[in-house]
């Protein structure tokens, strides 16, 4: 919470695109879809209830207060309207992200590339057809497993020829395990709102375990190879 306030200090902030990985993805999601788009509707209609589902009940009062302040200022002129609207957008997105346990890194310019997955997920809900989304994800999983599997299979065939060949196999084998286990755990770990970047945190905990288990498995493989040698 304090981090969000620190970032908000000094009023409206137009941040350059910042962050990477999960933080950057989470921030990009709110560049204009759907939270800011709904915030624009709320301001246009004078109805804060349009955006209240996107914040927790405990934070509703903060959003109502920001909305009332914005509505009181935005009618005083075009510059005041722009400043007040941006204040409301940033407050809403910050509070929403805090509810996810995620850092607020500023609003991002609309129109940034979100990649194929998020638009496909939205389109599946809009159309009622998850087929294209499932194909997109399944194709990526298939391609990834095939790539790592073929690399590990090729190196395994020569692993016993020399120490260098054995190391080459390990260098292909461990990423293969990591990739497969990461997909499985991500697919089997529930993601709850309010833990979205936190399931991001929730997934990070199994992730630490999976790294350890994968390394132990690989170490066991290396031990068996040494014993057989």
Short mmCIF file of C-alpha atoms in Angstrom, two decimals:
data_model
loop_
_atom_site.label_atom_id
_atom_site.label_comp_id
_atom_site.label_asym_id
_atom_site.label_seq_id
_atom_site.Cartn_x
_atom_site.Cartn_y
_atom_site.Cartn_z
CA UNK A 1 0.00 0.00 0.00
CA UNK A 2 2.73 2.42 0.94
CA UNK A 3 4.54 1.66 -2.30
CA UNK A 4 1.41 2.56 -4.23
CA UNK A 5 1.09 5.84 -2.33
CA UNK A 6 4.76 6.62 -2.83
CA UNK A 7 4.33 6.15 -6.56
CA UNK A 8 1.21 8.30 -6.49
CA UNK A 9 2.81 11.10 -4.49
CA UNK A 10 2.83 14.40 -6.28
CA UNK A 11 -0.42 13.87 -8.17
CA UNK A 12 -0.80 12.57 -11.70
CA UNK A 13 2.11 10.61 -12.96
CA UNK A 14 2.73 9.64 -16.59
CA UNK A 15 5.20 6.81 -16.30
CA UNK A 16 7.16 5.41 -19.19
CA UNK A 17 6.68 1.71 -19.77
CA UNK A 18 8.49 0.07 -16.90
CA UNK A 19 8.98 -3.34 -15.38
CA UNK A 20 9.10 -6.73 -16.97
CA UNK A 21 7.79 -10.24 -16.52
CA UNK A 22 4.65 -10.60 -14.40
CA UNK A 23 4.69 -7.00 -13.15
CA UNK A 24 4.86 -5.58 -16.67
CA UNK A 25 2.15 -7.91 -17.93
CA UNK A 26 -0.15 -6.97 -15.08
CA UNK A 27 0.39 -3.27 -15.69
CA UNK A 28 -0.16 -3.62 -19.42
CA UNK A 29 -3.50 -5.25 -18.82
CA UNK A 30 -4.87 -2.07 -17.38
CA UNK A 31 -3.68 0.27 -20.15
CA UNK A 32 -7.27 0.60 -21.29
CA UNK A 33 -8.92 -2.75 -20.92
CA UNK A 34 -11.13 -3.23 -19.18
CA UNK A 35 -10.65 -1.14 -16.03
CA UNK A 36 -9.88 2.24 -17.58
CA UNK A 37 -12.55 1.75 -20.25
CA UNK A 38 -15.10 1.12 -17.51
CA UNK A 39 -13.79 4.11 -15.57
CA UNK A 40 -14.46 6.32 -18.60
CA UNK A 41 -17.99 4.98 -18.75
CA UNK A 42 -18.51 5.61 -15.05
CA UNK A 43 -17.39 9.21 -15.36
CA UNK A 44 -19.45 9.81 -18.49
CA UNK A 45 -22.60 8.41 -16.84
CA UNK A 46 -21.86 9.73 -13.34
CA UNK A 47 -22.22 6.20 -11.97
CA UNK A 48 -19.37 4.91 -9.81
CA UNK A 49 -21.07 1.52 -9.43
CA UNK A 50 -19.81 0.60 -12.90
CA UNK A 51 -16.25 0.20 -11.55
CA UNK A 52 -16.92 -0.97 -7.99
CA UNK A 53 -16.79 -4.70 -8.89
CA UNK A 54 -13.08 -4.19 -9.71
CA UNK A 55 -12.16 -3.28 -6.12
CA UNK A 56 -12.71 -5.05 -2.82
CA UNK A 57 -15.53 -4.04 -0.50
CA UNK A 58 -12.94 -2.68 1.95
CA UNK A 59 -11.63 -0.28 -0.72
CA UNK A 60 -15.01 0.85 -2.03
CA UNK A 61 -15.00 3.98 0.13
CA UNK A 62 -11.67 5.14 -1.31
CA UNK A 63 -12.95 4.76 -4.86
CA UNK A 64 -16.22 6.52 -4.09
CA UNK A 65 -14.31 9.44 -2.59
CA UNK A 66 -11.96 9.67 -5.59
CA UNK A 67 -14.96 9.51 -7.93
CA UNK A 68 -16.77 12.32 -6.10
CA UNK A 69 -13.65 14.51 -6.16
CA UNK A 70 -13.18 13.85 -9.86
CA UNK A 71 -16.79 14.66 -10.71
CA UNK A 72 -16.57 17.89 -8.72
CA UNK A 73 -13.47 19.07 -10.62
CA UNK A 74 -13.92 17.82 -14.17
CA UNK A 75 -16.67 20.35 -15.02
CA UNK A 76 -14.41 23.35 -14.39
CA UNK A 77 -12.52 23.23 -17.68
CA UNK A 78 -10.85 20.97 -20.20
CA UNK A 79 -7.48 20.86 -18.43
CA UNK A 80 -9.15 20.28 -15.09
CA UNK A 81 -11.20 17.47 -16.63
CA UNK A 82 -8.10 15.79 -18.06
CA UNK A 83 -6.24 16.04 -14.76
CA UNK A 84 -9.22 14.86 -12.69
CA UNK A 85 -9.91 11.93 -15.00
CA UNK A 86 -6.31 10.79 -14.89
CA UNK A 87 -6.36 11.03 -11.10
CA UNK A 88 -9.39 8.75 -10.99
CA UNK A 89 -7.92 6.27 -13.49
CA UNK A 90 -4.68 6.00 -11.56
CA UNK A 91 -6.45 5.70 -8.20
CA UNK A 92 -8.75 2.98 -9.51
CA UNK A 93 -5.97 0.96 -11.13
CA UNK A 94 -3.69 1.34 -8.11
CA UNK A 95 -6.38 0.16 -5.69
CA UNK A 96 -7.31 -2.72 -7.97
CA UNK A 97 -3.68 -3.83 -8.25
CA UNK A 98 -3.17 -3.54 -4.50
CA UNK A 99 -6.10 -5.90 -4.10
CA UNK A 100 -4.14 -8.40 -6.19
CA UNK A 101 -1.08 -7.97 -4.02
CA UNK A 102 0.69 -6.48 -7.03
CA UNK A 103 2.76 -3.29 -7.34
CA UNK A 104 1.37 -0.28 -9.17
CA UNK A 105 3.80 0.92 -11.81
CA UNK A 106 1.75 3.67 -13.39
CA UNK A 107 -0.71 3.74 -16.27
CA UNK A 108 0.67 2.56 -19.57
CA UNK A 109 -0.13 4.08 -22.94
CA UNK A 110 -3.13 2.50 -24.61
CA UNK A 111 -2.46 0.46 -27.70
CA UNK A 112 0.59 -1.39 -26.38
CA UNK A 113 0.98 -4.95 -27.59
CA UNK A 114 -0.54 -7.33 -25.05
CA UNK A 115 0.54 -10.37 -26.99
CA UNK A 116 -1.90 -12.96 -28.32
CA UNK A 117 -3.10 -14.67 -25.12
CA UNK A 118 -5.00 -11.87 -23.36
CA UNK A 119 -6.90 -10.69 -26.47
CA UNK A 120 -7.73 -14.33 -27.26
CA UNK A 121 -9.05 -14.83 -23.72
CA UNK A 122 -11.22 -11.73 -24.01
CA UNK A 123 -12.47 -12.75 -27.43
CA UNK A 124 -13.41 -16.21 -26.15
CA UNK A 125 -15.65 -14.63 -23.51
CA UNK A 126 -17.16 -12.17 -25.98
CA UNK A 127 -17.89 -14.81 -28.62
CA UNK A 128 -18.74 -17.68 -26.30
CA UNK A 129 -16.31 -19.87 -28.21
CA UNK A 130 -13.11 -20.94 -26.39
CA UNK A 131 -11.91 -23.00 -29.37
CA UNK A 132 -9.42 -20.49 -30.83
CA UNK A 133 -8.02 -19.77 -27.35
CA UNK A 134 -7.55 -23.46 -26.62
CA UNK A 135 -5.85 -23.97 -29.97
CA UNK A 136 -3.51 -21.03 -29.37
CA UNK A 137 -2.44 -22.34 -25.96
CA UNK A 138 -2.29 -25.99 -26.98
CA UNK A 139 -0.16 -25.18 -30.01
CA UNK A 140 2.31 -23.23 -27.87
CA UNK A 141 2.52 -26.04 -25.32
CA UNK A 142 2.98 -28.64 -28.06
CA UNK A 143 5.70 -26.62 -29.78
CA UNK A 144 7.53 -25.96 -26.52
CA UNK A 145 7.51 -29.55 -25.31
CA UNK A 146 8.56 -30.81 -28.73
CA UNK A 147 11.49 -28.37 -28.88
CA UNK A 148 12.86 -29.23 -25.44
CA UNK A 149 12.16 -32.94 -25.87
CA UNK A 150 14.00 -33.18 -29.17
CA UNK A 151 16.99 -31.29 -27.78
CA UNK A 152 17.18 -33.59 -24.73
CA UNK A 153 16.66 -36.73 -26.83
CA UNK A 154 19.46 -35.79 -29.22
CA UNK A 155 21.93 -35.07 -26.42
CA UNK A 156 20.93 -38.19 -24.47
CA UNK A 157 21.96 -40.41 -27.38
CA UNK A 158 25.60 -39.26 -26.93
CA UNK A 159 25.64 -38.57 -23.18
CA UNK A 160 27.91 -41.52 -22.33
CA UNK A 161 30.58 -40.74 -24.89
CA UNK A 162 32.47 -38.16 -22.82
CA UNK A 163 32.18 -35.78 -19.89
CA UNK A 164 31.53 -32.93 -22.29
CA UNK A 165 28.74 -34.89 -23.98
CA UNK A 166 27.27 -35.72 -20.58
CA UNK A 167 27.24 -32.05 -19.64
CA UNK A 168 25.60 -31.18 -22.93
CA UNK A 169 22.87 -33.67 -22.11
CA UNK A 170 22.33 -32.24 -18.64
CA UNK A 171 22.15 -28.73 -20.12
CA UNK A 172 19.34 -29.93 -22.40
CA UNK A 173 17.64 -32.25 -19.92
CA UNK A 174 17.15 -29.81 -17.04
CA UNK A 175 15.40 -27.12 -19.14
CA UNK A 176 13.17 -29.88 -20.53
CA UNK A 177 12.12 -30.85 -17.00
CA UNK A 178 11.63 -27.25 -15.94
CA UNK A 179 9.45 -26.47 -18.94
CA UNK A 180 7.19 -29.51 -18.51
CA UNK A 181 6.80 -29.12 -14.76
CA UNK A 182 6.18 -25.38 -15.02
CA UNK A 183 3.35 -25.96 -17.49
CA UNK A 184 1.84 -28.68 -15.33
CA UNK A 185 1.96 -26.64 -12.12
CA UNK A 186 0.64 -23.49 -13.76
CA UNK A 187 -2.22 -25.49 -15.26
CA UNK A 188 -3.05 -27.28 -12.00
CA UNK A 189 -2.62 -24.39 -9.55
CA UNK A 190 -5.86 -22.44 -8.95
CA UNK A 191 -5.62 -18.71 -9.60
CA UNK A 192 -7.93 -16.66 -7.40
CA UNK A 193 -8.62 -12.99 -7.86
CA UNK A 194 -6.98 -11.14 -5.04
CA UNK A 195 -4.02 -13.42 -5.58
CA UNK A 196 -3.72 -12.82 -9.29
CA UNK A 197 -0.20 -11.46 -9.21
CA UNK A 198 -0.10 -13.19 -5.87
CA UNK A 199 -0.86 -16.45 -7.45
CA UNK A 200 1.87 -15.09 -9.21
CA UNK A 201 2.90 -15.28 -5.55
CA UNK A 202 0.97 -18.50 -5.04
CA UNK A 203 2.64 -19.97 -8.11
CA UNK A 204 6.00 -18.61 -7.03
CA UNK A 205 5.94 -20.86 -3.96
CA UNK A 206 5.37 -24.08 -5.91
CA UNK A 207 7.87 -22.66 -8.38
CA UNK A 208 10.57 -22.62 -5.75
CA UNK A 209 9.67 -26.18 -4.83
CA UNK A 210 9.58 -27.30 -8.43
CA UNK A 211 13.02 -25.86 -9.06
CA UNK A 212 14.33 -27.82 -6.09
CA UNK A 213 12.53 -31.05 -7.02
CA UNK A 214 13.65 -30.78 -10.63
CA UNK A 215 17.23 -30.19 -9.62
CA UNK A 216 17.10 -33.11 -7.16
CA UNK A 217 15.71 -35.33 -9.89
CA UNK A 218 18.44 -34.24 -12.26
CA UNK A 219 21.07 -34.73 -9.56
CA UNK A 220 19.72 -38.22 -8.94
CA UNK A 221 20.10 -38.92 -12.62
CA UNK A 222 23.67 -37.72 -12.58
CA UNK A 223 24.40 -39.86 -9.49
CA UNK A 224 23.02 -42.95 -11.17
CA UNK A 225 25.11 -42.26 -14.24
CA UNK A 226 28.24 -41.90 -12.14
CA UNK A 227 27.45 -45.16 -10.29
CA UNK A 228 26.91 -47.07 -13.52
CA UNK A 229 30.15 -45.67 -14.87
#
